[in-house]
């Protein structure tokens, strides 16, 4: 006779959920697509090691610079945007750095330092121990939030 499954066993969380999100290559957290602060905070909480602090600092800086910012996780990356106007910034973990993508970065002054294959996108790569110029970064975030965003 087959063993009966109790109601509590059917509603229990999967074991993988208890161990946390899977880290993809380079330590990028695998977080389900979702809109709002919750999925973004789940992504940041899963960022490994020193990257977690960078993620928390970046998220707080964006929220201070753009109080009405909209958040989402798509393609295992937090995105920040303005409702109805698209996404202006994204974050992604790599093995040795955290990449901040300004989707209209070529229009920012001064232009962020990292080149992209995309004509308009510019990057800021933050490595372990790098000082973060929060004044410059906040200025870029404010500028980026005022430009037309990317539809994704």
XYZ file of N, CA, C and O in Angstrom, residues 57-133:
308
model
N 24.238 49.100 -0.747
C 24.582 50.512 -0.907
C 24.005 51.100 -2.194
O 23.484 52.210 -2.201
N 24.107 50.339 -3.287
C 23.565 50.813 -4.564
C 22.056 50.984 -4.491
O 21.518 52.005 -4.939
N 21.366 49.999 -3.935
C 19.907 50.059 -3.831
C 19.484 51.269 -2.994
O 18.565 52.007 -3.383
N 20.131 51.483 -1.869
C 19.791 52.619 -1.003
C 20.081 53.942 -1.699
O 19.292 54.888 -1.616
N 21.189 54.008 -2.423
C 21.544 55.234 -3.136
C 20.501 55.556 -4.204
O 20.068 56.703 -4.328
N 20.076 54.554 -4.971
C 19.067 54.774 -6.011
C 17.759 55.233 -5.375
O 17.122 56.184 -5.850
N 17.359 54.595 -4.291
C 16.099 54.958 -3.623
C 16.142 56.385 -3.078
O 15.132 57.095 -3.122
N 17.297 56.824 -2.587
C 17.432 58.211 -2.109
C 17.425 59.205 -3.273
O 16.813 60.264 -3.192
N 18.109 58.863 -4.347
C 18.242 59.772 -5.486
C 16.945 59.900 -6.283
O 16.659 60.953 -6.852
N 16.163 58.812 -6.330
C 14.927 58.777 -7.118
C 13.834 58.165 -6.237
O 13.559 56.963 -6.310
N 13.207 58.976 -5.388
C 12.242 58.438 -4.413
C 11.084 57.645 -5.023
O 10.567 56.737 -4.388
N 10.686 57.935 -6.256
C 9.561 57.221 -6.872
C 10.023 56.092 -7.803
O 9.271 55.640 -8.660
N 11.245 55.605 -7.601
C 11.804 54.574 -8.471
C 10.965 53.298 -8.413
O 10.426 52.934 -7.367
N 10.836 52.657 -9.556
C 10.181 51.358 -9.676
C 11.290 50.310 -9.765
O 12.333 50.561 -10.366
N 11.063 49.138 -9.181
C 12.088 48.093 -9.156
C 11.527 46.791 -9.703
O 10.333 46.523 -9.603
N 12.436 45.994 -10.249
C 12.070 44.658 -10.728
C 13.332 43.818 -10.830
O 14.445 44.341 -10.837
N 13.142 42.506 -10.915
C 14.219 41.592 -11.275
C 13.796 40.928 -12.566
O 12.708 40.342 -12.648
N 14.630 41.077 -13.584
C 14.437 40.417 -14.878
C 15.802 39.911 -15.313
O 16.805 40.592 -15.105
N 15.827 38.749 -15.928
C 17.075 38.162 -16.413
C 18.124 38.093 -15.302
O 19.296 38.367 -15.514
N 17.674 37.766 -14.086
C 18.555 37.642 -12.921
C 19.347 38.911 -12.637
O 20.493 38.851 -12.209
N 18.732 40.042 -12.863
C 19.363 41.332 -12.587
C 18.322 42.316 -12.063
O 17.250 42.436 -12.660
N 18.634 43.036 -10.992
C 17.732 44.102 -10.559
C 17.727 45.234 -11.582
O 18.769 45.606 -12.124
N 16.533 45.754 -11.837
C 16.373 46.892 -12.739
C 15.672 48.008 -11.976
O 14.826 47.755 -11.118
N 15.994 49.243 -12.344
C 15.404 50.427 -11.721
C 14.874 51.317 -12.829
O 15.547 51.523 -13.842
N 13.659 51.839 -12.626
C 13.054 52.658 -13.664
C 11.999 53.594 -13.121
O 11.758 53.670 -11.916
N 11.383 54.286 -14.056
C 10.296 55.213 -13.759
C 9.037 54.632 -14.390
O 9.042 54.256 -15.569
N 7.970 54.556 -13.605
C 6.720 53.961 -14.092
C 6.293 54.615 -15.402
O 6.247 55.834 -15.521
N 6.023 53.779 -16.396
C 5.572 54.248 -17.695
C 6.680 54.781 -18.586
O 6.438 55.155 -19.722
N 7.919 54.821 -18.070
C 9.014 55.406 -18.847
C 10.167 54.442 -19.070
O 11.174 54.815 -19.645
N 10.077 53.229 -18.595
C 11.127 52.244 -18.836
C 12.205 52.230 -17.767
O 12.129 52.925 -16.756
N 13.229 51.406 -18.021
C 14.313 51.149 -17.063
C 15.530 51.996 -17.397
O 15.927 52.081 -18.552
N 16.128 52.608 -16.377
C 17.312 53.438 -16.619
C 18.600 52.830 -16.083
O 19.687 53.259 -16.457
N 18.506 51.796 -15.218
C 19.706 51.256 -14.586
C 19.503 49.787 -14.258
O 18.394 49.368 -13.911
N 20.571 49.012 -14.352
C 20.548 47.607 -13.964
C 21.820 47.239 -13.232
O 22.847 47.904 -13.378
N 21.739 46.177 -12.436
C 22.887 45.680 -11.671
C 23.052 44.201 -11.988
O 22.061 43.480 -12.121
N 24.312 43.750 -12.071
C 24.570 42.336 -12.340
C 25.875 41.928 -11.666
O 26.861 42.670 -11.722
N 25.877 40.746 -11.034
C 27.093 40.217 -10.386
C 27.925 39.420 -11.382
O 27.390 38.588 -12.115
N 29.210 39.669 -11.366
C 30.179 38.856 -12.084
C 31.179 38.324 -11.070
O 31.157 38.723 -9.904
N 32.061 37.441 -11.487
C 32.978 36.790 -10.553
C 33.801 37.797 -9.756
O 33.970 37.650 -8.548
N 34.295 38.841 -10.399
C 35.221 39.748 -9.721
C 34.707 41.169 -9.556
O 35.429 42.028 -9.066
N 33.472 41.424 -9.990
C 32.939 42.780 -9.862
C 31.423 42.784 -9.950
O 30.808 41.801 -10.355
N 30.852 43.921 -9.563
C 29.433 44.193 -9.740
C 29.338 45.234 -10.847
O 29.998 46.273 -10.787
N 28.529 44.929 -11.855
C 28.378 45.832 -12.995
C 27.113 46.657 -12.826
O 26.031 46.111 -12.629
N 27.263 47.976 -12.897
C 26.135 48.899 -12.897
C 25.987 49.381 -14.339
O 26.918 49.945 -14.905
N 24.836 49.120 -14.928
C 24.573 49.494 -16.319
C 23.650 50.700 -16.363
O 22.550 50.669 -15.816
N 24.109 51.752 -17.018
C 23.276 52.920 -17.293
C 22.847 52.797 -18.746
O 23.662 52.946 -19.659
N 21.563 52.497 -18.977
C 21.099 52.167 -20.316
C 21.164 53.336 -21.296
O 21.221 53.117 -22.495
N 21.167 54.553 -20.810
C 21.373 55.740 -21.649
C 22.632 56.486 -21.179
O 22.698 57.709 -21.178
N 23.638 55.714 -20.794
C 24.854 56.262 -20.192
C 25.647 57.221 -21.050
O 26.350 58.087 -20.525
N 25.560 57.101 -22.355
C 26.296 58.036 -23.232
C 25.762 59.464 -23.101
O 26.444 60.412 -23.448
N 24.557 59.609 -22.562
C 23.968 60.942 -22.394
C 24.288 61.552 -21.031
O 23.892 62.682 -20.767
N 24.968 60.819 -20.169
C 25.281 61.330 -18.831
C 26.545 62.172 -18.863
O 27.426 61.960 -19.689
N 26.629 63.107 -17.924
C 27.815 63.967 -17.811
C 28.383 63.882 -16.415
O 27.652 64.131 -15.462
N 29.647 63.538 -16.256
C 30.508 62.943 -17.288
C 30.018 61.541 -17.636
O 29.285 60.925 -16.873
N 30.453 61.054 -18.772
C 30.040 59.733 -19.242
C 30.692 58.675 -18.349
O 31.894 58.732 -18.099
N 29.920 57.706 -17.834
C 30.521 56.617 -17.043
C 31.618 55.901 -17.839
O 31.563 55.845 -19.071
N 32.604 55.343 -17.151
C 33.831 54.882 -17.810
C 33.740 53.615 -18.642
O 34.536 53.431 -19.560
N 32.804 52.719 -18.384
C 32.806 51.416 -19.058
C 32.089 51.406 -20.385
O 30.924 51.777 -20.474
N 32.796 50.959 -21.424
C 32.202 50.833 -22.762
C 31.231 49.664 -22.821
O 31.268 48.766 -21.990
N 30.400 49.679 -23.847
C 29.434 48.620 -24.083
C 29.324 48.360 -25.576
O 29.633 49.238 -26.385
N 28.857 47.168 -25.928
C 28.553 46.877 -27.331
C 27.335 47.673 -27.778
O 27.178 47.969 -28.951
N 26.466 48.001 -26.817
C 25.297 48.827 -27.097
C 25.739 50.283 -27.180
O 26.445 50.771 -26.300
N 25.319 50.961 -28.207
C 25.786 52.328 -28.453
C 25.496 53.281 -27.297
O 26.321 54.120 -26.954
N 24.324 53.169 -26.674
C 23.927 54.112 -25.631
C 24.333 53.700 -24.214
O 24.440 54.542 -23.333
N 24.561 52.414 -23.984
C 24.825 51.917 -22.633
C 26.267 52.167 -22.215
O 27.193 52.023 -23.005
N 26.423 52.539 -20.951
C 27.752 52.677 -20.331
C 27.703 51.973 -18.985
O 26.644 51.876 -18.364
N 28.869 51.503 -18.546
C 28.955 50.719 -17.318
C 29.874 51.362 -16.291
O 30.812 52.085 -16.632
N 29.611 51.008 -15.053
C 30.523 51.265 -13.946
C 30.735 49.917 -13.282
O 29.780 49.306 -12.795
N 31.969 49.420 -13.303
C 32.300 48.147 -12.671
C 32.899 48.423 -11.297
O 33.853 49.188 -11.183
N 32.345 47.779 -10.280
C 32.816 47.966 -8.909
C 33.453 46.667 -8.456
O 32.788 45.627 -8.377
N 34.760 46.720 -8.177
C 35.531 45.568 -7.709
C 35.651 45.611 -6.188
O 35.484 46.669 -5.569
N 35.978 44.480 -5.606
C 36.159 44.399 -4.156
C 37.183 45.439 -3.706
O 38.263 45.557 -4.277
N 36.815 46.212 -2.708
C 37.712 47.213 -2.149
C 37.716 48.544 -2.884
O 38.352 49.497 -2.425
N 37.037 48.635 -4.035
C 36.976 49.912 -4.759
C 36.223 50.938 -3.924
O 35.160 50.626 -3.371
N 36.753 52.157 -3.854
C 35.943 53.214 -3.231
C 34.775 53.539 -4.164
O 34.905 53.478 -5.386
N 33.629 53.830 -3.580
C 32.455 54.190 -4.382
C 32.218 55.679 -4.192
O 31.982 56.143 -3.079
N 32.322 56.429 -5.291
C 32.053 57.864 -5.254
C 30.540 58.040 -5.273
O 29.922 58.137 -6.331
